[in-house]
Amino acid sequence: MAMDTYMSLRVSSPDPGEAAVLRGEIERLDRLFSPDGENSDVARLNSSGKITADGSTVELLSRTLALCAELDGALDPTVFPLVKEWGFIDKNYRIPDRATIDSLLSRTGYSAVGIDGSQITLPEGFALDLGAVAKGYAADRCAAMLRDSGAESALLNLGGTVAAIGKKNGGADWTVGIADPENSADYIGYLSCSDRTVATSGSYERYFVGDDGKTYCHILDPATGAPVQGDIVSVTVVSDSGLLSDALSTALFVKGADGANKLYRERGDFEYVILTKDGVALVSEGLTDSFTLKNSSWRLEAVK
Ligand code: ADP
Ligand code: MG
């Protein structure tokens, strides 16, 4: 259990202590990035507005800020005060009034985060949360450590962010399931992959139904300060980088199916499977050979 989720590490390595070393690294990152906890860089930054941070925090935050800009602000870790206000942290779910949302929105915006060497600063009233990218970063760290130690095969499942390293012992590609939004213990289909990281963000993971009967999920649109009410149920992103896959799974959810496709054509460094509210599995061109649909109540549509 780390980063608020269950994880499993399956490692084939000449060093029998390898999995324990990875576990230690994930726990170290969890302590740094946790929004509460005494030794957490993120908690210290949120309460004091200025910290000297660990190198991993600086690296993750600077790479995340660069992605926020590339993704037109669809990814923005400074939405955290709004995530809290909607009750996603204390699980006391509520719909804030417009004035409260507007007032908190005026204290968000990733460009206000300052990084100068190991010094990180936040303006008064701002707070951030790296929950959308921490698991992807941890997956990249673990993959790098495995490479350094000569391990050739591993499957790291960091709670919805899965790093498939090398091949299975038998030499076949790894198989990664995409959760069924209606029953997340089951899968709607499978991706076969090797040396890729697969990250999924879904509105079925954490949500509440408001007094108005609408469903509110834990991914917020930084432009409105409210949970995304788009056409997507889940987004799975496949790329060479855990951080990129994790960042994109959140950002594409905000952008919606059309915005996701536009970005796909522009960037060329990721593939995706988007499940829409209408029961369609939109599968990007590069995955058509590696994705197998298992649940026939979904309609598969290849997209370019
Ligand atoms: P999960 O943590 O369930 O895997 P995500 O990777 O999509 O899901 O991250 C969602 C978390 O990130 C939320 O719990 C919230 O704390 C934070 N968050 C919500 N909306 C955004 C956003 N637009 N940009 C960055 N972080 C966000
Ligand atoms: Mg994410």
Short mmCIF file of N, CA and C and ligand atoms in Angstrom, two decimals, residues 75 130-136 161 199-201 219 242-251, ligand 2:
data_model
loop_
_atom_site.label_atom_id
_atom_site.label_comp_id
_atom_site.label_asym_id
_atom_site.label_seq_id
_atom_site.Cartn_x
_atom_site.Cartn_y
_atom_site.Cartn_z
N LEU A 75 -3.53 19.62 -17.36
CA LEU A 75 -2.88 19.06 -16.17
C LEU A 75 -2.43 20.25 -15.35
N LEU A 130 0.74 16.14 -6.17
CA LEU A 130 1.34 15.46 -7.32
C LEU A 130 0.69 14.11 -7.61
N GLY A 131 -0.52 13.91 -7.06
CA GLY A 131 -1.22 12.62 -7.20
C GLY A 131 -1.42 12.17 -8.64
N ALA A 132 -1.55 13.10 -9.56
CA ALA A 132 -1.81 12.73 -10.95
C ALA A 132 -0.56 12.19 -11.65
N VAL A 133 0.62 12.43 -11.08
CA VAL A 133 1.87 12.05 -11.77
C VAL A 133 2.85 11.23 -10.93
N ALA A 134 2.61 11.15 -9.62
CA ALA A 134 3.58 10.51 -8.72
C ALA A 134 3.81 9.03 -9.06
N LYS A 135 2.75 8.32 -9.39
CA LYS A 135 2.91 6.88 -9.67
C LYS A 135 3.69 6.65 -10.96
N GLY A 136 3.47 7.52 -11.92
CA GLY A 136 4.23 7.41 -13.18
C GLY A 136 5.71 7.69 -12.96
N THR A 161 -1.09 2.34 -12.72
CA THR A 161 0.03 2.71 -13.60
C THR A 161 0.95 1.50 -13.66
N ALA A 199 -0.91 3.74 -18.23
CA ALA A 199 -1.58 4.40 -17.11
C ALA A 199 -3.04 4.64 -17.45
N THR A 200 -3.91 4.40 -16.47
CA THR A 200 -5.35 4.60 -16.68
C THR A 200 -5.89 5.60 -15.67
N SER A 201 -6.70 6.53 -16.14
CA SER A 201 -7.49 7.40 -15.25
C SER A 201 -8.95 7.17 -15.57
N ILE A 219 -11.33 13.95 -11.07
CA ILE A 219 -10.45 14.72 -11.95
C ILE A 219 -11.14 16.05 -12.26
N GLY A 242 6.68 6.55 -17.89
CA GLY A 242 5.61 6.44 -16.89
C GLY A 242 5.03 7.81 -16.57
N LEU A 243 5.92 8.79 -16.43
CA LEU A 243 5.45 10.14 -16.10
C LEU A 243 4.55 10.67 -17.21
N LEU A 244 4.97 10.49 -18.46
CA LEU A 244 4.15 10.98 -19.58
C LEU A 244 2.81 10.25 -19.61
N SER A 245 2.81 8.92 -19.45
CA SER A 245 1.55 8.17 -19.49
C SER A 245 0.61 8.63 -18.39
N ASP A 246 1.16 8.82 -17.19
CA ASP A 246 0.32 9.22 -16.05
C ASP A 246 -0.22 10.64 -16.26
N ALA A 247 0.65 11.55 -16.68
CA ALA A 247 0.23 12.94 -16.91
C ALA A 247 -0.85 12.99 -18.00
N LEU A 248 -0.61 12.24 -19.07
CA LEU A 248 -1.56 12.27 -20.19
C LEU A 248 -2.89 11.62 -19.83
N SER A 249 -2.87 10.57 -19.02
CA SER A 249 -4.15 9.90 -18.71
C SER A 249 -5.07 10.89 -18.01
N THR A 250 -4.50 11.73 -17.14
CA THR A 250 -5.30 12.75 -16.46
C THR A 250 -5.69 13.87 -17.44
N ALA A 251 -4.72 14.34 -18.21
CA ALA A 251 -4.97 15.50 -19.08
C ALA A 251 -5.95 15.17 -20.22
MG MG B 2 -2.60 10.50 -14.01
#
